[in-house]
PDB file of C-alpha atoms in Angstrom:
ATOM      1  CA  MET A   1      73.238  74.960 126.503  1.00  0.00           C
ATOM      2  CA  ALA A   2      72.850  76.303 123.052  1.00  0.00           C
ATOM      3  CA  ARG A   3      72.718  79.689 123.641  1.00  0.00           C
ATOM      4  CA  PHE A   4      75.568  79.391 125.994  1.00  0.00           C
ATOM      5  CA  ALA A   5      78.058  78.327 123.558  1.00  0.00           C
ATOM      6  CA  GLU A   6      76.691  80.813 121.143  1.00  0.00           C
ATOM      7  CA  GLY A   7      77.570  83.455 123.715  1.00  0.00           C
ATOM      8  CA  SER A   8      80.738  82.008 124.541  1.00  0.00           C
ATOM      9  CA  TYR A   9      81.608  81.790 120.581  1.00  0.00           C
ATOM     10  CA  ARG A  10      80.715  85.092 120.145  1.00  0.00           C
ATOM     11  CA  ALA A  11      82.830  86.427 123.138  1.00  0.00           C
ATOM     12  CA  VAL A  12      85.552  85.040 122.106  1.00  0.00           C
ATOM     13  CA  ILE A  13      85.464  86.107 118.650  1.00  0.00           C
ATOM     14  CA  GLY A  14      84.669  89.513 119.747  1.00  0.00           C
ATOM     15  CA  ALA A  15      87.599  89.582 121.957  1.00  0.00           C
ATOM     16  CA  GLY A  16      89.974  88.644 119.802  1.00  0.00           C
ATOM     17  CA  THR A  17      88.905  90.775 116.840  1.00  0.00           C
ATOM     18  CA  LEU A  18      89.208  93.953 119.567  1.00  0.00           C
ATOM     19  CA  PHE A  19      92.731  92.848 120.590  1.00  0.00           C
ATOM     20  CA  ALA A  20      93.521  92.767 116.877  1.00  0.00           C
ATOM     21  CA  LEU A  21      92.201  95.817 116.074  1.00  0.00           C
ATOM     22  CA  VAL A  22      93.966  97.515 119.085  1.00  0.00           C
ATOM     23  CA  PHE A  23      97.286  95.894 118.561  1.00  0.00           C
ATOM     24  CA  MET A  24      96.818  97.060 114.658  1.00  0.00           C
ATOM     25  CA  VAL A  25      95.674 100.670 115.436  1.00  0.00           C
ATOM     26  CA  ALA A  26      97.586 101.968 118.799  1.00  0.00           C
ATOM     27  CA  PRO A  27     101.240 101.946 117.444  1.00  0.00           C
ATOM     28  CA  THR A  28      99.955 104.262 114.305  1.00  0.00           C
ATOM     29  CA  LEU A  29      98.009 106.242 117.195  1.00  0.00           C
ATOM     30  CA  VAL A  30     101.367 106.572 119.360  1.00  0.00           C
ATOM     31  CA  VAL A  31     103.275 107.689 116.553  1.00  0.00           C
ATOM     32  CA  LEU A  32     100.668 110.547 115.108  1.00  0.00           C
ATOM     33  CA  VAL A  33     100.519 111.669 119.096  1.00  0.00           C
ATOM     34  CA  THR A  34     104.270 111.796 119.454  1.00  0.00           C
ATOM     35  CA  SER A  35     104.691 113.725 115.799  1.00  0.00           C
ATOM     36  CA  PHE A  36     103.317 116.774 117.556  1.00  0.00           C
ATOM     37  CA  THR A  37     105.668 116.960 120.480  1.00  0.00           C
ATOM     38  CA  GLY A  38     107.100 120.466 121.648  1.00  0.00           C
ATOM     39  CA  GLY A  39     110.142 118.260 123.101  1.00  0.00           C
ATOM     40  CA  ASN A  40     113.451 117.569 121.435  1.00  0.00           C
ATOM     41  CA  THR A  41     113.406 113.693 121.945  1.00  0.00           C
ATOM     42  CA  LEU A  42     110.982 111.115 121.063  1.00  0.00           C
ATOM     43  CA  ARG A  43     108.783 110.625 124.001  1.00  0.00           C
ATOM     44  CA  PHE A  44     105.317 109.429 124.432  1.00  0.00           C
ATOM     45  CA  PRO A  45     102.851 111.050 126.133  1.00  0.00           C
ATOM     46  CA  PRO A  46     104.377 114.297 124.807  1.00  0.00           C
ATOM     47  CA  GLU A  47     105.421 116.999 127.605  1.00  0.00           C
ATOM     48  CA  SER A  48     104.041 119.640 125.285  1.00  0.00           C
ATOM     49  CA  TYR A  49     102.133 119.698 121.759  1.00  0.00           C
ATOM     50  CA  SER A  50     103.593 121.498 118.876  1.00  0.00           C
ATOM     51  CA  LEU A  51     103.654 121.558 114.792  1.00  0.00           C
ATOM     52  CA  ARG A  52     107.407 122.477 115.047  1.00  0.00           C
ATOM     53  CA  TRP A  53     108.243 118.867 113.544  1.00  0.00           C
ATOM     54  CA  TYR A  54     106.211 118.992 110.571  1.00  0.00           C
ATOM     55  CA  GLY A  55     107.884 122.682 110.065  1.00  0.00           C
ATOM     56  CA  GLU A  56     111.263 121.123 110.096  1.00  0.00           C
ATOM     57  CA  LEU A  57     110.453 118.387 107.595  1.00  0.00           C
ATOM     58  CA  PHE A  58     109.866 121.335 104.720  1.00  0.00           C
ATOM     59  CA  ASN A  59     112.179 124.070 106.086  1.00  0.00           C
ATOM     60  CA  ASN A  60     115.612 122.149 107.385  1.00  0.00           C
ATOM     61  CA  SER A  61     115.345 118.793 105.804  1.00  0.00           C
ATOM     62  CA  PRO A  62     117.068 118.904 102.304  1.00  0.00           C
ATOM     63  CA  GLN A  63     118.137 115.230 102.549  1.00  0.00           C
ATOM     64  CA  LEU A  64     115.014 113.764 103.868  1.00  0.00           C
ATOM     65  CA  LEU A  65     113.069 115.419 101.322  1.00  0.00           C
ATOM     66  CA  ALA A  66     115.824 114.219  98.997  1.00  0.00           C
ATOM     67  CA  ALA A  67     114.981 110.753 100.387  1.00  0.00           C
ATOM     68  CA  ALA A  68     111.556 111.066  99.746  1.00  0.00           C
ATOM     69  CA  ARG A  69     111.491 112.374  96.146  1.00  0.00           C
ATOM     70  CA  GLU A  70     113.725 109.158  95.253  1.00  0.00           C
ATOM     71  CA  SER A  71     111.163 106.654  97.271  1.00  0.00           C
ATOM     72  CA  LEU A  72     108.509 108.546  95.077  1.00  0.00           C
ATOM     73  CA  VAL A  73     110.088 108.251  92.036  1.00  0.00           C
ATOM     74  CA  VAL A  74     111.326 104.262  92.458  1.00  0.00           C
ATOM     75  CA  ALA A  75     107.439 103.835  93.716  1.00  0.00           C
ATOM     76  CA  VAL A  76     106.185 105.629  90.315  1.00  0.00           C
ATOM     77  CA  TRP A  77     108.363 103.423  88.099  1.00  0.00           C
ATOM     78  CA  THR A  78     107.974 100.634  90.035  1.00  0.00           C
ATOM     79  CA  THR A  79     104.099 101.074  89.847  1.00  0.00           C
ATOM     80  CA  LEU A  80     103.945 101.411  85.741  1.00  0.00           C
ATOM     81  CA  ILE A  81     105.637  98.532  85.077  1.00  0.00           C
ATOM     82  CA  CYS A  82     104.095  96.228  87.722  1.00  0.00           C
ATOM     83  CA  VAL A  83     101.160  97.616  86.354  1.00  0.00           C
ATOM     84  CA  VAL A  84     101.981  96.216  82.448  1.00  0.00           C
ATOM     85  CA  LEU A  85     103.917  93.324  83.716  1.00  0.00           C
ATOM     86  CA  GLY A  86     101.278  92.258  86.079  1.00  0.00           C
ATOM     87  CA  THR A  87      98.194  92.986  84.135  1.00  0.00           C
ATOM     88  CA  ALA A  88      99.784  90.938  81.087  1.00  0.00           C
ATOM     89  CA  GLY A  89     100.899  88.093  83.415  1.00  0.00           C
ATOM     90  CA  ALA A  90      97.407  87.726  84.947  1.00  0.00           C
ATOM     91  CA  TYR A  91      95.590  88.032  81.935  1.00  0.00           C
ATOM     92  CA  ALA A  92      97.314  85.076  80.277  1.00  0.00           C
ATOM     93  CA  ILE A  93      97.660  82.858  83.230  1.00  0.00           C
ATOM     94  CA  SER A  94      93.883  83.367  84.332  1.00  0.00           C
ATOM     95  CA  ARG A  95      92.628  82.460  80.547  1.00  0.00           C
ATOM     96  CA  SER A  96      94.953  79.320  79.943  1.00  0.00           C
ATOM     97  CA  ARG A  97      94.242  76.063  81.475  1.00  0.00           C
ATOM     98  CA  SER A  98      97.517  74.785  80.331  1.00  0.00           C
ATOM     99  CA  ARG A  99     100.024  73.088  83.132  1.00  0.00           C
ATOM    100  CA  LEU A 100     102.490  75.841  82.172  1.00  0.00           C
ATOM    101  CA  ALA A 101     100.428  78.793  82.871  1.00  0.00           C
ATOM    102  CA  GLY A 102     100.263  76.959  86.854  1.00  0.00           C
ATOM    103  CA  MET A 103     104.047  76.965  87.120  1.00  0.00           C
ATOM    104  CA  LEU A 104     104.232  80.411  85.580  1.00  0.00           C
ATOM    105  CA  ASP A 105     101.803  81.538  88.512  1.00  0.00           C
ATOM    106  CA  ALA A 106     103.856  79.899  91.072  1.00  0.00           C
ATOM    107  CA  VAL A 107     107.187  81.381  89.391  1.00  0.00           C
ATOM    108  CA  PHE A 108     105.522  84.880  89.578  1.00  0.00           C
ATOM    109  CA  MET A 109     104.276  84.607  92.972  1.00  0.00           C
ATOM    110  CA  SER A 110     107.515  83.299  94.795  1.00  0.00           C
ATOM    111  CA  PRO A 111     108.667  86.838  95.864  1.00  0.00           C
ATOM    112  CA  MET A 112     105.843  86.857  98.481  1.00  0.00           C
ATOM    113  CA  VAL A 113     107.070  83.544  99.491  1.00  0.00           C
ATOM    114  CA  LEU A 114     110.873  83.944  99.695  1.00  0.00           C
ATOM    115  CA  PRO A 115     112.383  86.335 102.366  1.00  0.00           C
ATOM    116  CA  SER A 116     113.227  90.122 101.062  1.00  0.00           C
ATOM    117  CA  MET A 117     116.425  90.062 102.494  1.00  0.00           C
ATOM    118  CA  ALA A 118     117.633  86.962 100.924  1.00  0.00           C
ATOM    119  CA  PHE A 119     116.088  87.925  97.657  1.00  0.00           C
ATOM    120  CA  GLY A 120     117.849  91.132  97.870  1.00  0.00           C
ATOM    121  CA  LEU A 121     121.097  89.524  98.472  1.00  0.00           C
ATOM    122  CA  ALA A 122     120.808  87.356  95.654  1.00  0.00           C
ATOM    123  CA  LEU A 123     120.294  90.423  93.263  1.00  0.00           C
ATOM    124  CA  LEU A 124     122.761  92.144  94.409  1.00  0.00           C
ATOM    125  CA  LEU A 125     125.136  89.380  93.948  1.00  0.00           C
ATOM    126  CA  VAL A 126     123.919  88.741  90.503  1.00  0.00           C
ATOM    127  CA  LEU A 127     124.248  92.548  89.841  1.00  0.00           C
ATOM    128  CA  SER A 128     127.638  92.859  90.981  1.00  0.00           C
ATOM    129  CA  VAL A 129     128.735  89.419  88.821  1.00  0.00           C
ATOM    130  CA  ALA A 130     126.939  91.763  85.821  1.00  0.00           C
ATOM    131  CA  GLY A 131     128.942  94.529  86.552  1.00  0.00           C
ATOM    132  CA  VAL A 132     126.018  96.740  86.889  1.00  0.00           C
ATOM    133  CA  SER A 133     126.566  99.885  89.244  1.00  0.00           C
ATOM    134  CA  LEU A 134     123.885 100.402  91.985  1.00  0.00           C
ATOM    135  CA  GLY A 135     121.346 102.869  91.664  1.00  0.00           C
ATOM    136  CA  THR A 136     117.502 104.222  91.182  1.00  0.00           C
ATOM    137  CA  TRP A 137     117.133 101.754  88.101  1.00  0.00           C
ATOM    138  CA  THR A 138     118.763  98.852  90.519  1.00  0.00           C
ATOM    139  CA  LEU A 139     116.204  99.741  93.171  1.00  0.00           C
ATOM    140  CA  VAL A 140     113.364  99.828  90.135  1.00  0.00           C
ATOM    141  CA  ALA A 141     114.216  96.398  89.160  1.00  0.00           C
ATOM    142  CA  GLY A 142     114.101  94.831  92.929  1.00  0.00           C
ATOM    143  CA  HIS A 143     111.222  96.672  93.215  1.00  0.00           C
ATOM    144  CA  THR A 144     109.751  95.522  90.651  1.00  0.00           C
ATOM    145  CA  VAL A 145     110.016  91.845  91.216  1.00  0.00           C
ATOM    146  CA  ILE A 146     108.698  92.219  94.790  1.00  0.00           C
ATOM    147  CA  CYS A 147     105.560  94.115  93.808  1.00  0.00           C
ATOM    148  CA  THR A 148     104.395  92.535  90.404  1.00  0.00           C
ATOM    149  CA  PRO A 149     102.758  89.558  92.413  1.00  0.00           C
ATOM    150  CA  PHE A 150     100.383  92.229  94.328  1.00  0.00           C
ATOM    151  CA  VAL A 151      99.314  93.200  90.809  1.00  0.00           C
ATOM    152  CA  LEU A 152      98.827  89.813  89.468  1.00  0.00           C
ATOM    153  CA  ARG A 153      96.777  88.520  92.145  1.00  0.00           C
ATOM    154  CA  MET A 154      94.447  91.526  92.252  1.00  0.00           C
ATOM    155  CA  VAL A 155      94.050  91.408  88.392  1.00  0.00           C
ATOM    156  CA  SER A 156      93.600  87.591  88.313  1.00  0.00           C
ATOM    157  CA  ALA A 157      90.816  88.016  90.816  1.00  0.00           C
ATOM    158  CA  SER A 158      89.133  90.584  88.356  1.00  0.00           C
ATOM    159  CA  VAL A 159      89.974  88.333  84.807  1.00  0.00           C
ATOM    160  CA  GLN A 160      88.397  85.137  86.524  1.00  0.00           C
ATOM    161  CA  GLN A 161      85.271  86.843  86.968  1.00  0.00           C
ATOM    162  CA  LEU A 162      84.882  87.902  83.494  1.00  0.00           C
ATOM    163  CA  ASP A 163      81.946  87.024  81.430  1.00  0.00           C
ATOM    164  CA  GLY A 164      83.786  85.110  78.552  1.00  0.00           C
ATOM    165  CA  THR A 165      80.592  85.716  76.420  1.00  0.00           C
ATOM    166  CA  LEU A 166      81.131  89.321  76.176  1.00  0.00           C
ATOM    167  CA  LEU A 167      85.029  88.467  74.577  1.00  0.00           C
ATOM    168  CA  GLN A 168      83.536  85.580  72.370  1.00  0.00           C
ATOM    169  CA  ALA A 169      81.005  88.161  71.015  1.00  0.00           C
ATOM    170  CA  SER A 170      83.288  90.793  70.210  1.00  0.00           C
ATOM    171  CA  THR A 171      85.671  88.624  68.279  1.00  0.00           C
ATOM    172  CA  GLY A 172      82.860  87.189  66.808  1.00  0.00           C
ATOM    173  CA  LEU A 173      81.674  90.913  65.434  1.00  0.00           C
ATOM    174  CA  GLY A 174      85.450  91.398  63.793  1.00  0.00           C
ATOM    175  CA  ALA A 175      86.958  92.969  66.684  1.00  0.00           C
ATOM    176  CA  SER A 176      91.126  92.605  66.912  1.00  0.00           C
ATOM    177  CA  PRO A 177      92.384  90.886  70.284  1.00  0.00           C
ATOM    178  CA  TRP A 178      93.963  94.212  71.045  1.00  0.00           C
ATOM    179  CA  PHE A 179      90.747  96.009  70.386  1.00  0.00           C
ATOM    180  CA  THR A 180      88.617  93.492  72.723  1.00  0.00           C
ATOM    181  CA  PHE A 181      91.572  93.654  75.431  1.00  0.00           C
ATOM    182  CA  ARG A 182      91.267  97.798  75.429  1.00  0.00           C
ATOM    183  CA  HIS A 183      87.448  98.316  74.758  1.00  0.00           C
ATOM    184  CA  ILE A 184      85.805  95.576  76.768  1.00  0.00           C
ATOM    185  CA  THR A 185      88.920  93.342  79.134  1.00  0.00           C
ATOM    186  CA  LEU A 186      90.840  96.248  80.320  1.00  0.00           C
ATOM    187  CA  PRO A 187      87.319  98.460  81.748  1.00  0.00           C
ATOM    188  CA  LEU A 188      86.051  95.168  83.031  1.00  0.00           C
ATOM    189  CA  ILE A 189      89.333  94.534  85.482  1.00  0.00           C
ATOM    190  CA  LYS A 190      89.886  98.218  86.285  1.00  0.00           C
ATOM    191  CA  ARG A 191      89.071  97.938  89.473  1.00  0.00           C
ATOM    192  CA  GLY A 192      91.753  95.004  90.022  1.00  0.00           C
ATOM    193  CA  VAL A 193      94.530  96.887  88.042  1.00  0.00           C
ATOM    194  CA  VAL A 194      93.921 100.030  90.106  1.00  0.00           C
ATOM    195  CA  ALA A 195      93.629  98.260  93.457  1.00  0.00           C
ATOM    196  CA  GLY A 196      97.336  96.130  92.493  1.00  0.00           C
ATOM    197  CA  ALA A 197      98.897  99.495  91.680  1.00  0.00           C
ATOM    198  CA  PHE A 198      98.094 101.005  94.854  1.00  0.00           C
ATOM    199  CA  ILE A 199      98.988  98.180  96.864  1.00  0.00           C
ATOM    200  CA  ALA A 200     102.338  98.157  94.706  1.00  0.00           C
ATOM    201  CA  PHE A 201     102.889 101.458  94.938  1.00  0.00           C
ATOM    202  CA  LEU A 202     102.733 101.475  98.869  1.00  0.00           C
ATOM    203  CA  THR A 203     104.780  98.329  98.923  1.00  0.00           C
ATOM    204  CA  SER A 204     107.368  99.536  96.514  1.00  0.00           C
ATOM    205  CA  PHE A 205     107.309 103.254  98.733  1.00  0.00           C
ATOM    206  CA  ASP A 206     107.753 101.478 102.028  1.00  0.00           C
ATOM    207  CA  HIS A 207     110.293  98.694 101.133  1.00  0.00           C
ATOM    208  CA  VAL A 208     113.462  98.302 103.220  1.00  0.00           C
ATOM    209  CA  PRO A 209     114.863  94.876 102.836  1.00  0.00           C
ATOM    210  CA  VAL A 210     115.868  95.172  99.017  1.00  0.00           C
ATOM    211  CA  SER A 211     116.507  98.984  99.010  1.00  0.00           C
ATOM    212  CA  LEU A 212     119.096  98.426 102.093  1.00  0.00           C
ATOM    213  CA  MET A 213     120.833  95.853  99.194  1.00  0.00           C
ATOM    214  CA  LEU A 214     120.391  97.856  95.814  1.00  0.00           C
ATOM    215  CA  ALA A 215     120.649 101.424  96.860  1.00  0.00           C
ATOM    216  CA  ASP A 216     123.770 103.247  96.908  1.00  0.00           C
ATOM    217  CA  PRO A 217     124.450 106.940  98.547  1.00  0.00           C
ATOM    218  CA  ARG A 218     123.085 109.168  96.006  1.00  0.00           C
ATOM    219  CA  SER A 219     120.039 106.831  95.691  1.00  0.00           C
ATOM    220  CA  GLU A 220     119.114 106.657  99.439  1.00  0.00           C
ATOM    221  CA  THR A 221     115.229 106.115  99.712  1.00  0.00           C
ATOM    222  CA  LEU A 222     113.252 107.546 102.592  1.00  0.00           C
ATOM    223  CA  PRO A 223     112.799 104.070 104.630  1.00  0.00           C
ATOM    224  CA  ILE A 224     116.631 103.679 104.768  1.00  0.00           C
ATOM    225  CA  HIS A 225     116.829 107.472 105.673  1.00  0.00           C
ATOM    226  CA  LEU A 226     114.535 107.581 108.370  1.00  0.00           C
ATOM    227  CA  TRP A 227     116.373 104.272 109.892  1.00  0.00           C
ATOM    228  CA  THR A 228     119.305 105.915 109.666  1.00  0.00           C
ATOM    229  CA  LEU A 229     117.943 108.993 112.172  1.00  0.00           C
ATOM    230  CA  LEU A 230     116.438 106.599 114.309  1.00  0.00           C
ATOM    231  CA  GLU A 231     119.574 104.844 114.987  1.00  0.00           C
ATOM    232  CA  ASN A 232     121.887 107.755 115.385  1.00  0.00           C
ATOM    233  CA  ASN A 233     119.681 109.987 117.627  1.00  0.00           C
ATOM    234  CA  LEU A 234     115.932 109.280 117.468  1.00  0.00           C
ATOM    235  CA  ASP A 235     115.327 112.313 115.400  1.00  0.00           C
ATOM    236  CA  VAL A 236     111.351 113.302 115.905  1.00  0.00           C
ATOM    237  CA  ARG A 237     111.247 114.445 112.521  1.00  0.00           C
ATOM    238  CA  VAL A 238     110.978 110.308 111.741  1.00  0.00           C
ATOM    239  CA  ALA A 239     107.182 110.511 113.795  1.00  0.00           C
ATOM    240  CA  ALA A 240     106.688 113.734 111.878  1.00  0.00           C
ATOM    241  CA  VAL A 241     107.153 111.929 108.396  1.00  0.00           C
ATOM    242  CA  CYS A 242     105.116 109.143 109.639  1.00  0.00           C
ATOM    243  CA  GLY A 243     102.312 111.283 110.498  1.00  0.00           C
ATOM    244  CA  VAL A 244     102.419 112.856 106.814  1.00  0.00           C
ATOM    245  CA  LEU A 245     102.617 109.310 105.412  1.00  0.00           C
ATOM    246  CA  VAL A 246      99.626 107.973 107.379  1.00  0.00           C
ATOM    247  CA  ALA A 247      97.664 111.265 106.366  1.00  0.00           C
ATOM    248  CA  VAL A 248      98.202 110.636 102.513  1.00  0.00           C
ATOM    249  CA  THR A 249      97.486 107.134 102.749  1.00  0.00           C
ATOM    250  CA  SER A 250      94.418 107.239 104.968  1.00  0.00           C
ATOM    251  CA  VAL A 251      93.263 110.115 102.235  1.00  0.00           C
ATOM    252  CA  VAL A 252      94.097 107.735  98.804  1.00  0.00           C
ATOM    253  CA  ALA A 253      92.342 104.954 100.835  1.00  0.00           C
ATOM    254  CA  ILE A 254      89.364 107.132 101.558  1.00  0.00           C
ATOM    255  CA  LEU A 255      89.118 108.299  97.885  1.00  0.00           C
ATOM    256  CA  PHE A 256      89.807 105.153  96.437  1.00  0.00           C
ATOM    257  CA  GLU A 257      87.099 103.728  98.591  1.00  0.00           C
ATOM    258  CA  ARG A 258      84.562 106.164  97.431  1.00  0.00           C
ATOM    259  CA  MET A 259      85.675 105.914  93.611  1.00  0.00           C
ATOM    260  CA  ARG A 260      84.639 102.040  93.809  1.00  0.00           C
ATOM    261  CA  ARG A 261      81.373 102.792  95.375  1.00  0.00           C
ATOM    262  CA  ASN A 262      80.411 105.519  92.721  1.00  0.00           C
ATOM    263  CA  SER A 263      81.567 102.793  90.091  1.00  0.00           C
ATOM    264  CA  GLU A 264      79.239 100.095  91.633  1.00  0.00           C
ATOM    265  CA  THR A 265      76.377 102.400  91.879  1.00  0.00           C
ATOM    266  CA  ILE A 266      76.677 103.617  88.185  1.00  0.00           C
ATOM    267  CA  LEU A 267      77.085  99.992  87.044  1.00  0.00           C
TER     268      LEU A 267
END
């Protein structure tokens, strides 16, 4: 009876895991296969295969490239600001045991709970009342609020694993708080900082709800432009763009994982 129960449990867990894996991977595979179509419309499976649409991305897509450039600029600035704010906030909150620290942690994490569309609308109204023109920097501001919690949570996990005796030893030897943070704390929490920066960059680059609210025609991001292409005529270039993004993200993720393993080996 015990063996039957254990076997049934493993079968159910295995089937659920397999279903989840297929459910997550299948859409990506469909998009990748479709991006190599030789036809003029999005169709799966393709009737013929070609690299034609990947060539179109770089030869005849000035608006698409401009949108990609805008997304890249916004994501880079957002990531830099999020790393600074998230690291400072995580260090201060994690090292404090006051009630105020717990309240600040809840405030910082609130954007992950609130619907992004509602937050984007609220920020749009605030900017409108303040008379601020929409553009690249309003996108950066909105994305910073959305992405900072990811950095905060990643860095907090690293800060909580710090050995307090190392910091006390540094202070006892006469080191300043800034010297201790730069030469001891930061190297020890760098994995959390890098992981948070990676997630913040991907979230910003791919974010739609806030971008819809805070972008003007001159600061159209890549996700918004792709949505427009799909809404108008099911442009096959959308699948090609998705193929490029999947490839780049996969390569970066693999490199990041290899760097993490190498650093663990050295330690």
